[in-house]
Amino acid sequence: MIAILALLLSNAAWAQPVTGWGRQQNTVQLKQAAGGLDIEFISGSTFRVRRGLAVPPPASAPDPVDLQISQDKESITITGTEVQVRVARTSGLVTAMLPGSVRLFHESRAQLQAGRAELVLETPTAEKFLGLGPRPHEAADARGLVLTPQSPFFIASHNGYGFWMSGNGPFQFDVGKSQPSQVRISTTGVERLEYTVAFGPSVKEIWDERLKAVGAPPTPLLPQLELIAGSQLPAAASRMPQTDLCGDARALVHASLSGLPMPAFDLGHYRDASDYIYKRAAGLAAYAPIFYDSNPPTAGAKLEMEKEAAAKRHQFSLFLLTYADEVRGRGYPVLHPLVHQFPRDPAVAQQIDAFMFGDELLIVPACAPGKKSVYLPQGIWTDTRTEQEYRGRQTATFDSPDDGVIALAKNGSIMPLVVDKVTELHYYPKLGGEFFFFEPDANDYSQVHAGPAADIYRVQIETKVYRKYEWVIHHMDKPMAVEQVDVGPVRWRYDEATRTVRIPVDAPAHSDIIHNILY
């Protein structure tokens, strides 16, 4: 009997009338002639649509979501605080809207037949589709492409929502290639057609909502954030299909827009490349969320290049641990695409040739020889090699460095670097800044703060663990004195060539140490 029912259901087209409905906790269960259609709200902004034979029951005791359910002759409408789902009675097809009739998309086809699933979404022609896996394309928008992505996830940036398919896949996405107004999604060998929608509208808010739906990955251990072997990849890492250096640089950004917060860069892919390309690949790999080598060199120039990249990577270890913990806590990718970091700057909405390394550094991969021109977002930016400052909201041109990476520190940022067992705190005034270190052993956060206060600068360390620090404060004239609160004058030095003030601090666990820089 069960086998017969499965056969009947496997040959059913799932655009079929709704004959009734009921509610169980946050899920509205709609009755159809065969199978079922469930609309589950995970929050007031995020919902999941399930169709098919193996529709699982709602999760036990979910957090309650305030839902309003209404119906008329044509449809059943379920309204959360931010999104609304309308199900047509005659077809069971779904329309996703914002309260107030702004349509996100509507289904024109939702079919599951003989193990083959097809979903067709009608979308506004102004919509832009970001993500859909680590890919080498120069354009951020996937419109016009047919893809079988590693991650079946996209961000619809015009209306501000994330969309992803559940199941093993692989899923093919025809993003406006066959019909400009349609996203056509298909797969085979499935018993269920299931997708989730998370409304932001900002990219950061989409990540927050997605986290509620998929849960948090484990935070990698500190050694897993150094250069590692391919066999040591942490659970949260995602291997990238790699092509060429320029394509791999873009793929890191596309991956970070695809629900893959920790894409892994394999330097071993470049083992047979020229020394010129290998050095630039190693330079880029040092800034990847996960840096591994599946085919390490054993001697020669490439071994030295890898050692240089590994040494730079080690400097970022505490920085990366903090942002890996942010993946767990907020769902943000370690690399912040510019549309994530600067949502109000329309010039970066489609920019894929640069990314933020956390909140502090703007990274511009220069994968080809010659000069590199790039649009800089709002702010004041310091080239960490030359100390030259650049104003944002304009295009700047840089000489391509030997390792192929232009790194620009944002005004007001504090960038921690581990150098010879000392954690240097590089502060770029004049805006105030702060950084929170995740401390796994204490299961808590150390904090550092810096900023102007009247006619002085004040820097502060609140550490949960013992650590040797050194403040490195950039773009400074030589001060008259440096004093520690409740202590008095302390040791410091000034570098005339770089215009930096350096203050070493030996900080016991649970200490709060404040220095004033006097002029």
Short mmCIF file of C-alpha atoms in Angstrom, two decimals:
data_model
loop_
_atom_site.label_atom_id
_atom_site.label_comp_id
_atom_site.label_asym_id
_atom_site.label_seq_id
_atom_site.Cartn_x
_atom_site.Cartn_y
_atom_site.Cartn_z
CA MET A 1 0.00 0.00 0.00
CA ILE A 2 2.79 2.42 0.94
CA ALA A 3 4.64 1.59 -2.26
CA ILE A 4 1.52 2.27 -4.33
CA LEU A 5 1.00 5.61 -2.58
CA ALA A 6 4.63 6.57 -3.18
CA LEU A 7 4.26 5.71 -6.88
CA LEU A 8 1.11 7.82 -7.19
CA LEU A 9 2.74 10.74 -5.42
CA SER A 10 5.95 10.50 -7.43
CA ASN A 11 3.90 11.04 -10.59
CA ALA A 12 1.84 13.93 -9.23
CA ALA A 13 2.12 17.47 -10.49
CA TRP A 14 2.22 19.71 -7.46
CA ALA A 15 0.35 22.63 -8.96
CA GLN A 16 -2.98 21.33 -7.69
CA PRO A 17 -5.98 22.74 -5.81
CA VAL A 18 -5.95 23.37 -2.09
CA THR A 19 -8.89 21.61 -0.44
CA GLY A 20 -8.33 22.73 3.16
CA TRP A 21 -5.77 23.87 5.67
CA GLY A 22 -4.77 23.74 9.31
CA ARG A 23 -2.14 25.23 11.57
CA GLN A 24 0.35 23.49 13.84
CA GLN A 25 2.57 25.91 15.77
CA ASN A 26 4.36 28.06 13.14
CA THR A 27 3.41 25.83 10.20
CA VAL A 28 0.33 26.13 8.00
CA GLN A 29 -0.43 22.74 6.44
CA LEU A 30 -2.42 22.91 3.20
CA LYS A 31 -4.34 19.87 2.00
CA GLN A 32 -4.17 18.80 -1.62
CA ALA A 33 -5.40 15.77 -3.51
CA ALA A 34 -2.01 14.09 -3.17
CA GLY A 35 0.93 14.91 -0.96
CA GLY A 36 1.04 18.18 0.94
CA LEU A 37 2.18 21.77 1.00
CA ASP A 38 3.58 23.23 4.22
CA ILE A 39 4.43 26.88 4.85
CA GLU A 40 6.60 27.12 7.96
CA PHE A 41 7.54 30.51 9.41
CA ILE A 42 10.91 30.43 11.18
CA SER A 43 10.57 34.10 12.12
CA GLY A 44 8.41 37.01 11.06
CA SER A 45 10.84 37.54 8.16
CA THR A 46 11.76 34.00 7.13
CA PHE A 47 9.63 31.13 5.85
CA ARG A 48 10.12 27.69 4.36
CA VAL A 49 7.97 26.06 1.63
CA ARG A 50 7.81 22.25 1.47
CA ARG A 51 6.08 20.05 -1.06
CA GLY A 52 6.23 16.33 -1.58
CA LEU A 53 6.07 12.85 -0.15
CA ALA A 54 8.45 13.25 2.77
CA VAL A 55 7.14 16.43 4.36
CA PRO A 56 8.61 16.36 7.90
CA PRO A 57 6.54 17.47 10.88
CA PRO A 58 7.21 20.90 12.39
CA ALA A 59 10.15 21.14 14.76
CA SER A 60 9.17 20.53 18.36
CA ALA A 61 8.34 23.65 20.39
CA PRO A 62 9.74 26.31 18.03
CA ASP A 63 9.81 29.91 19.13
CA PRO A 64 6.28 31.16 18.43
CA VAL A 65 5.85 33.50 15.47
CA ASP A 66 2.98 35.99 15.36
CA LEU A 67 1.06 35.02 12.22
CA GLN A 68 -2.13 36.42 10.79
CA ILE A 69 -4.07 34.04 8.52
CA SER A 70 -6.85 35.19 6.23
CA GLN A 71 -8.68 33.63 3.33
CA ASP A 72 -11.06 34.40 0.51
CA LYS A 73 -12.36 32.50 -2.51
CA GLU A 74 -9.08 32.89 -4.38
CA SER A 75 -6.32 32.42 -1.80
CA ILE A 76 -5.11 31.74 1.72
CA THR A 77 -2.78 34.45 3.03
CA ILE A 78 -0.28 34.02 5.88
CA THR A 79 1.27 37.24 7.15
CA GLY A 80 4.31 37.56 9.41
CA THR A 81 5.76 40.79 10.69
CA GLU A 82 7.83 41.42 7.54
CA VAL A 83 6.68 39.00 4.83
CA GLN A 84 3.44 37.61 3.51
CA VAL A 85 2.77 34.32 1.71
CA ARG A 86 -0.29 33.93 -0.47
CA VAL A 87 -1.33 30.46 -1.69
CA ALA A 88 -3.73 30.25 -4.65
CA ARG A 89 -6.64 27.89 -3.93
CA THR A 90 -6.95 26.66 -7.52
CA SER A 91 -3.28 25.75 -8.03
CA GLY A 92 -1.48 25.75 -4.68
CA LEU A 93 1.11 28.10 -6.17
CA VAL A 94 2.83 30.54 -3.83
CA THR A 95 3.30 34.30 -4.03
CA ALA A 96 5.80 35.94 -1.65
CA MET A 97 5.11 39.56 -0.81
CA LEU A 98 5.84 42.33 1.60
CA PRO A 99 2.79 43.53 3.53
CA GLY A 100 1.53 46.38 1.38
CA SER A 101 1.55 44.38 -1.89
CA VAL A 102 5.23 44.64 -2.93
CA ARG A 103 5.75 41.33 -4.69
CA LEU A 104 9.05 39.48 -4.19
CA PHE A 105 8.20 36.64 -6.57
CA HIS A 106 5.41 34.27 -7.46
CA GLU A 107 5.53 30.67 -8.57
CA SER A 108 4.26 29.94 -12.06
CA ARG A 109 5.21 26.27 -11.83
CA ALA A 110 5.99 23.93 -8.94
CA GLN A 111 6.16 20.33 -10.07
CA LEU A 112 7.49 17.09 -8.63
CA GLN A 113 7.07 14.15 -10.96
CA ALA A 114 8.91 10.81 -11.09
CA GLY A 115 11.68 12.18 -8.90
CA ARG A 116 12.21 15.29 -11.03
CA ALA A 117 11.47 18.66 -9.46
CA GLU A 118 10.96 21.96 -11.24
CA LEU A 119 10.23 25.33 -9.74
CA VAL A 120 9.69 28.49 -11.80
CA LEU A 121 9.72 31.88 -10.08
CA GLU A 122 8.39 34.99 -11.79
CA THR A 123 10.52 37.93 -10.62
CA PRO A 124 10.74 41.67 -11.38
CA THR A 125 13.02 42.42 -14.31
CA ALA A 126 14.85 44.97 -12.14
CA GLU A 127 15.94 42.23 -9.72
CA LYS A 128 19.65 41.43 -9.34
CA PHE A 129 20.72 37.93 -8.30
CA LEU A 130 23.93 37.71 -6.29
CA GLY A 131 25.67 34.53 -5.18
CA LEU A 132 24.88 31.09 -6.62
CA GLY A 133 28.18 29.60 -5.62
CA PRO A 134 31.89 30.37 -5.97
CA ARG A 135 32.19 31.27 -9.64
CA PRO A 136 34.74 33.19 -11.71
CA HIS A 137 32.37 35.62 -13.42
CA GLU A 138 33.20 39.33 -13.51
CA ALA A 139 29.56 40.34 -13.06
CA ALA A 140 28.00 40.14 -9.62
CA ASP A 141 24.52 39.61 -11.10
CA ALA A 142 23.86 36.04 -12.26
CA ARG A 143 21.03 37.11 -14.57
CA GLY A 144 21.45 35.57 -18.01
CA LEU A 145 23.41 32.57 -16.71
CA VAL A 146 22.57 28.89 -16.38
CA LEU A 147 24.40 27.51 -13.35
CA THR A 148 24.64 24.32 -11.33
CA PRO A 149 26.09 25.95 -8.24
CA GLN A 150 27.94 24.41 -5.34
CA SER A 151 25.60 26.42 -3.11
CA PRO A 152 21.98 26.75 -4.33
CA PHE A 153 21.61 30.16 -2.69
CA PHE A 154 21.09 33.65 -4.07
CA ILE A 155 20.46 37.13 -2.74
CA ALA A 156 17.84 39.13 -4.62
CA SER A 157 19.42 42.50 -3.94
CA HIS A 158 16.69 44.73 -5.41
CA ASN A 159 13.95 43.51 -3.07
CA GLY A 160 16.33 42.39 -0.34
CA TYR A 161 15.82 38.69 0.35
CA GLY A 162 17.85 35.49 0.39
CA PHE A 163 16.58 32.31 -1.28
CA TRP A 164 17.97 28.80 -1.06
CA MET A 165 16.98 25.26 -1.98
CA SER A 166 17.15 22.36 0.46
CA GLY A 167 18.15 18.82 -0.48
CA ASN A 168 21.12 17.07 -2.01
CA GLY A 169 20.73 18.47 -5.51
CA PRO A 170 22.52 19.30 -7.66
CA PHE A 171 20.18 22.11 -8.66
CA GLN A 172 20.28 23.85 -12.01
CA PHE A 173 19.39 27.55 -11.99
CA ASP A 174 18.35 29.21 -15.24
CA VAL A 175 18.49 32.85 -14.15
CA GLY A 176 16.63 34.74 -16.83
CA LYS A 177 18.41 32.94 -19.65
CA SER A 178 15.30 31.28 -21.12
CA GLN A 179 12.87 33.98 -19.97
CA PRO A 180 14.15 37.33 -18.62
CA SER A 181 11.50 37.49 -15.89
CA GLN A 182 11.99 33.92 -14.64
CA VAL A 183 14.30 31.94 -12.40
CA ARG A 184 13.89 28.28 -13.36
CA ILE A 185 15.21 25.73 -10.84
CA SER A 186 15.34 21.99 -11.52
CA THR A 187 16.82 18.83 -10.04
CA THR A 188 16.30 15.07 -10.10
CA GLY A 189 16.19 12.17 -7.67
CA VAL A 190 14.22 13.96 -4.95
CA GLU A 191 11.05 13.22 -3.00
CA ARG A 192 10.55 16.75 -1.78
CA LEU A 193 10.64 20.25 -3.25
CA GLU A 194 11.73 22.62 -0.51
CA TYR A 195 13.08 26.16 -0.34
CA THR A 196 13.53 28.93 2.22
CA VAL A 197 13.17 32.69 1.89
CA ALA A 198 14.81 35.12 4.34
CA PHE A 199 13.87 38.79 4.03
CA GLY A 200 16.43 41.39 5.16
CA PRO A 201 16.25 43.77 3.44
CA SER A 202 19.99 44.47 3.96
CA VAL A 203 22.56 41.74 3.30
CA LYS A 204 23.57 41.69 6.98
CA GLU A 205 19.93 41.20 8.00
CA ILE A 206 19.60 38.37 5.48
CA TRP A 207 22.53 36.60 7.17
CA ASP A 208 20.92 37.13 10.57
CA GLU A 209 17.70 35.55 9.31
CA ARG A 210 19.44 32.69 7.52
CA LEU A 211 21.21 31.78 10.76
CA LYS A 212 17.83 31.22 12.42
CA ALA A 213 16.93 28.75 9.68
CA VAL A 214 20.14 26.76 9.21
CA GLY A 215 21.86 27.07 12.59
CA ALA A 216 25.47 27.93 13.37
CA PRO A 217 28.54 26.03 12.17
CA PRO A 218 31.21 25.24 14.78
CA THR A 219 33.98 27.82 15.22
CA PRO A 220 37.29 26.50 13.81
CA LEU A 221 40.19 25.93 16.17
CA LEU A 222 42.97 28.51 16.03
CA PRO A 223 45.44 26.14 14.26
CA GLN A 224 42.86 25.55 11.50
CA LEU A 225 43.06 29.25 10.61
CA GLU A 226 46.77 29.02 9.77
CA LEU A 227 48.10 27.45 6.55
CA ILE A 228 46.88 23.84 6.75
CA ALA A 229 46.83 20.66 4.72
CA GLY A 230 43.74 19.73 2.75
CA SER A 231 42.98 16.94 5.22
CA GLN A 232 42.70 19.46 8.09
CA LEU A 233 39.84 21.59 6.76
CA PRO A 234 37.39 22.63 9.50
CA ALA A 235 33.74 21.61 9.26
CA ALA A 236 32.62 25.11 8.27
CA ALA A 237 35.02 25.29 5.30
CA SER A 238 33.89 25.00 1.67
CA ARG A 239 36.31 23.90 -1.04
CA MET A 240 36.15 26.10 -4.13
CA PRO A 241 36.34 24.87 -7.73
CA GLN A 242 39.38 26.90 -8.79
CA THR A 243 40.19 28.20 -12.27
CA ASP A 244 42.67 31.05 -12.79
CA LEU A 245 43.90 33.67 -10.33
CA CYS A 246 41.53 36.46 -11.36
CA GLY A 247 38.63 34.02 -11.40
CA ASP A 248 39.57 32.65 -7.97
CA ALA A 249 39.71 36.16 -6.50
CA ARG A 250 36.17 36.79 -7.74
CA ALA A 251 35.05 33.33 -6.61
CA LEU A 252 35.93 34.21 -3.00
CA VAL A 253 33.48 37.12 -3.19
CA HIS A 254 30.77 35.15 -4.99
CA ALA A 255 31.12 32.37 -2.39
CA SER A 256 30.68 34.90 0.39
CA LEU A 257 27.39 35.98 -1.23
CA SER A 258 26.25 32.35 -1.52
CA GLY A 259 25.82 31.29 2.09
CA LEU A 260 29.40 29.91 2.18
CA PRO A 261 30.98 31.94 5.00
CA MET A 262 34.36 30.21 4.97
CA PRO A 263 35.49 29.40 1.41
CA ALA A 264 38.82 27.57 1.28
CA PHE A 265 41.61 28.59 -1.10
CA ASP A 266 43.96 25.80 -2.25
CA LEU A 267 47.43 27.12 -3.05
CA GLY A 268 48.29 23.64 -4.37
CA HIS A 269 46.18 24.44 -7.44
CA TYR A 270 49.05 26.74 -8.53
CA ARG A 271 51.95 24.34 -7.89
CA ASP A 272 52.80 24.17 -11.62
CA ALA A 273 52.21 27.88 -12.34
CA SER A 274 54.99 30.39 -12.96
CA ASP A 275 56.73 31.89 -9.93
CA TYR A 276 55.05 35.21 -10.75
CA ILE A 277 51.55 33.70 -10.58
CA TYR A 278 52.40 31.50 -7.59
CA LYS A 279 53.57 34.46 -5.52
CA ARG A 280 50.34 36.33 -6.22
CA ALA A 281 48.25 33.26 -5.50
CA ALA A 282 50.06 32.86 -2.17
CA GLY A 283 49.47 36.53 -1.41
CA LEU A 284 45.74 36.20 -2.05
CA ALA A 285 45.49 32.91 -0.14
CA ALA A 286 46.76 34.64 3.01
CA TYR A 287 43.50 36.66 3.06
CA ALA A 288 41.14 33.75 2.31
CA PRO A 289 38.91 32.57 5.17
CA ILE A 290 40.60 29.15 4.96
CA PHE A 291 44.10 28.75 3.47
CA TYR A 292 45.29 25.24 2.61
CA ASP A 293 47.78 23.54 0.31
CA SER A 294 46.94 20.17 -1.22
CA ASN A 295 50.28 19.96 -3.07
CA PRO A 296 52.95 21.88 -1.12
CA PRO A 297 56.36 22.63 -2.64
CA THR A 298 59.35 20.93 -1.03
CA ALA A 299 62.17 23.23 -2.14
CA GLY A 300 63.05 26.28 -4.17
CA ALA A 301 61.49 29.70 -4.69
CA LYS A 302 57.90 28.49 -4.31
CA LEU A 303 58.64 27.02 -0.88
CA GLU A 304 59.97 30.41 0.24
CA MET A 305 56.92 32.15 -1.19
CA GLU A 306 54.64 29.79 0.70
CA LYS A 307 56.58 30.43 3.92
CA GLU A 308 56.13 34.19 3.44
CA ALA A 309 52.38 33.74 2.93
CA ALA A 310 52.17 31.44 5.97
CA ALA A 311 53.99 34.04 8.09
CA LYS A 312 51.56 36.75 7.00
CA ARG A 313 48.67 34.40 7.65
CA HIS A 314 49.94 33.81 11.19
CA GLN A 315 49.75 37.56 11.82
CA PHE A 316 45.99 37.39 11.16
CA SER A 317 45.34 34.43 13.47
CA LEU A 318 43.58 36.24 16.35
CA PHE A 319 41.77 38.49 13.87
CA LEU A 320 40.47 35.47 11.92
CA LEU A 321 39.44 33.63 15.08
CA THR A 322 37.22 36.56 16.02
CA TYR A 323 35.56 36.65 12.60
CA ALA A 324 35.19 32.87 12.53
CA ASP A 325 33.28 33.25 15.79
CA GLU A 326 31.12 35.90 14.09
CA VAL A 327 30.17 33.25 11.51
CA ARG A 328 28.83 31.19 14.41
CA GLY A 329 27.17 34.11 16.21
CA ARG A 330 25.71 36.11 13.33
CA GLY A 331 26.08 34.06 10.17
CA TYR A 332 28.25 36.69 8.47
CA PRO A 333 30.91 35.52 6.00
CA VAL A 334 34.51 36.20 7.02
CA LEU A 335 35.05 38.14 3.80
CA HIS A 336 32.53 40.96 3.59
CA PRO A 337 31.48 41.74 0.01
CA LEU A 338 31.20 45.48 -0.43
CA VAL A 339 27.41 45.31 -0.85
CA HIS A 340 27.36 43.70 2.63
CA GLN A 341 29.56 46.37 4.22
CA PHE A 342 28.28 49.48 2.44
CA PRO A 343 24.58 48.89 1.65
CA ARG A 344 23.84 52.58 1.10
CA ASP A 345 26.52 53.10 -1.55
CA PRO A 346 24.95 52.23 -4.94
CA ALA A 347 28.37 52.23 -6.58
CA VAL A 348 29.36 49.01 -4.79
CA ALA A 349 26.10 47.11 -5.36
CA GLN A 350 27.65 45.13 -8.22
CA GLN A 351 31.34 45.46 -7.28
CA ILE A 352 33.13 42.13 -7.20
CA ASP A 353 36.79 43.15 -7.69
CA ALA A 354 37.43 43.99 -4.01
CA PHE A 355 36.19 42.86 -0.60
CA MET A 356 36.46 43.70 3.07
CA PHE A 357 38.63 41.48 5.26
CA GLY A 358 36.39 41.70 8.30
CA ASP A 359 35.36 45.30 8.95
CA GLU A 360 38.89 46.68 8.96
CA LEU A 361 40.73 46.08 5.68
CA LEU A 362 39.69 46.67 2.08
CA ILE A 363 41.43 44.04 -0.04
CA VAL A 364 41.97 44.68 -3.75
CA PRO A 365 43.42 41.64 -5.56
CA ALA A 366 45.71 42.74 -8.39
CA CYS A 367 45.88 39.44 -10.20
CA ALA A 368 47.31 40.88 -13.43
CA PRO A 369 50.46 42.98 -13.94
CA GLY A 370 50.36 46.75 -14.27
CA LYS A 371 48.36 49.35 -12.41
CA LYS A 372 45.08 48.56 -10.69
CA SER A 373 42.16 51.01 -10.53
CA VAL A 374 39.33 50.42 -8.10
CA TYR A 375 36.41 52.33 -6.63
CA LEU A 376 36.86 53.04 -2.91
CA PRO A 377 33.73 53.16 -0.73
CA GLN A 378 32.97 55.93 1.74
CA GLY A 379 35.70 56.67 4.26
CA ILE A 380 39.40 57.46 4.38
CA TRP A 381 41.67 54.58 3.46
CA THR A 382 45.35 53.99 4.27
CA ASP A 383 47.51 51.87 1.99
CA THR A 384 49.17 49.62 4.58
CA ARG A 385 52.35 49.38 2.46
CA THR A 386 52.93 53.06 1.77
CA GLU A 387 50.92 54.81 4.54
CA GLN A 388 49.37 56.99 1.83
CA GLU A 389 45.77 58.03 2.50
CA TYR A 390 42.95 58.00 -0.06
CA ARG A 391 39.47 59.48 0.18
CA GLY A 392 36.52 57.26 -0.61
CA ARG A 393 33.63 57.59 -3.06
CA GLN A 394 36.08 57.84 -5.93
CA THR A 395 38.30 55.64 -8.05
CA ALA A 396 41.96 55.33 -7.07
CA THR A 397 44.83 53.81 -9.02
CA PHE A 398 47.57 51.72 -7.39
CA ASP A 399 50.80 50.10 -8.49
CA SER A 400 50.43 46.33 -8.37
CA PRO A 401 52.55 45.00 -5.46
CA ASP A 402 54.72 41.91 -5.77
CA ASP A 403 52.28 39.67 -3.91
CA GLY A 404 49.31 41.02 -5.87
CA VAL A 405 47.30 42.29 -2.88
CA ILE A 406 46.52 45.95 -2.15
CA ALA A 407 45.41 46.23 1.50
CA LEU A 408 43.74 49.45 2.67
CA ALA A 409 42.89 50.12 6.33
CA LYS A 410 39.67 52.00 7.03
CA ASN A 411 39.84 55.19 9.06
CA GLY A 412 38.82 54.42 12.64
CA SER A 413 39.77 50.75 12.49
CA ILE A 414 41.95 48.76 14.88
CA MET A 415 43.73 45.91 13.10
CA PRO A 416 45.36 43.29 15.35
CA LEU A 417 48.49 41.57 14.01
CA VAL A 418 50.45 38.86 15.84
CA VAL A 419 54.17 39.66 15.42
CA ASP A 420 56.81 37.69 17.38
CA LYS A 421 54.35 36.70 20.15
CA VAL A 422 53.23 40.33 20.54
CA THR A 423 49.75 41.40 19.42
CA GLU A 424 50.19 44.71 17.64
CA LEU A 425 47.10 46.93 17.65
CA HIS A 426 47.27 49.07 14.52
CA TYR A 427 44.92 52.03 14.96
CA TYR A 428 44.13 54.40 12.09
CA PRO A 429 42.73 57.71 13.45
CA LYS A 430 40.92 60.06 13.58
CA LEU A 431 37.62 58.27 13.97
CA GLY A 432 37.20 56.21 17.12
CA GLY A 433 37.56 52.47 16.80
CA GLU A 434 37.23 49.21 18.69
CA PHE A 435 37.95 45.53 18.27
CA PHE A 436 36.59 42.55 20.22
CA PHE A 437 38.84 39.47 20.47
CA PHE A 438 37.12 36.13 20.87
CA GLU A 439 38.87 34.24 23.67
CA PRO A 440 37.91 30.51 23.42
CA ASP A 441 39.59 29.54 26.70
CA ALA A 442 37.65 32.22 28.59
CA ASN A 443 34.51 31.88 26.43
CA ASP A 444 34.42 35.67 26.47
CA TYR A 445 35.72 38.69 24.60
CA SER A 446 38.67 40.98 25.21
CA GLN A 447 38.15 44.55 24.01
CA VAL A 448 40.39 47.32 22.73
CA HIS A 449 39.25 50.89 22.09
CA ALA A 450 40.94 53.98 20.65
CA GLY A 451 39.91 57.49 19.72
CA PRO A 452 40.37 61.22 20.19
CA ALA A 453 39.24 62.83 23.44
CA ALA A 454 39.42 66.65 23.38
CA ASP A 455 43.10 67.48 22.66
CA ILE A 456 44.48 64.01 23.46
CA TYR A 457 44.16 60.48 22.14
CA ARG A 458 43.04 57.72 24.49
CA VAL A 459 43.64 53.99 23.93
CA GLN A 460 42.28 51.24 26.17
CA ILE A 461 42.76 47.48 26.57
CA GLU A 462 40.28 45.34 28.52
CA THR A 463 41.71 41.85 28.27
CA LYS A 464 40.28 38.58 29.61
CA VAL A 465 43.59 36.71 29.18
CA TYR A 466 47.24 37.58 29.68
CA ARG A 467 48.73 38.97 26.50
CA LYS A 468 51.58 41.19 25.37
CA TYR A 469 50.27 44.03 23.21
CA GLU A 470 51.76 46.97 21.43
CA TRP A 471 49.72 49.93 20.24
CA VAL A 472 50.78 51.14 16.78
CA ILE A 473 48.99 54.43 16.10
CA HIS A 474 49.31 55.74 12.55
CA HIS A 475 49.35 59.25 11.04
CA MET A 476 50.49 60.87 14.28
CA ASP A 477 52.70 63.83 15.04
CA LYS A 478 55.22 63.25 17.80
CA PRO A 479 53.44 63.60 21.17
CA MET A 480 54.71 65.43 24.24
CA ALA A 481 54.16 62.43 26.49
CA VAL A 482 52.28 59.17 26.95
CA GLU A 483 50.76 58.41 30.34
CA GLN A 484 48.99 55.38 31.76
CA VAL A 485 45.97 56.21 33.88
CA ASP A 486 46.69 55.61 37.60
CA VAL A 487 50.36 54.97 36.80
CA GLY A 488 51.87 58.02 35.10
CA PRO A 489 54.44 58.32 32.28
CA VAL A 490 55.29 55.05 30.49
CA ARG A 491 57.73 53.82 27.87
CA TRP A 492 56.87 54.63 24.25
CA ARG A 493 58.63 55.47 20.99
CA TYR A 494 57.94 57.46 17.87
CA ASP A 495 58.90 56.52 14.29
CA GLU A 496 59.50 59.68 12.26
CA ALA A 497 59.55 57.83 8.92
CA THR A 498 56.13 56.21 9.33
CA ARG A 499 54.64 58.80 11.76
CA THR A 500 53.57 56.06 14.16
CA VAL A 501 53.43 56.07 17.95
CA ARG A 502 54.24 52.72 19.59
CA ILE A 503 53.23 51.85 23.16
CA PRO A 504 54.10 48.38 24.53
CA VAL A 505 51.61 47.00 27.04
CA ASP A 506 52.09 43.91 29.21
CA ALA A 507 48.45 43.17 30.07
CA PRO A 508 47.55 40.71 32.87
CA ALA A 509 44.32 38.73 32.60
CA HIS A 510 41.19 40.75 33.55
CA SER A 511 43.09 44.04 33.44
CA ASP A 512 41.81 47.39 32.15
CA ILE A 513 44.69 49.55 30.92
CA ILE A 514 44.18 53.08 29.59
CA HIS A 515 46.84 55.29 28.01
CA ASN A 516 46.54 58.97 27.16
CA ILE A 517 48.66 60.41 24.34
CA LEU A 518 49.32 64.05 25.16
CA TYR A 519 50.00 66.95 22.81
#
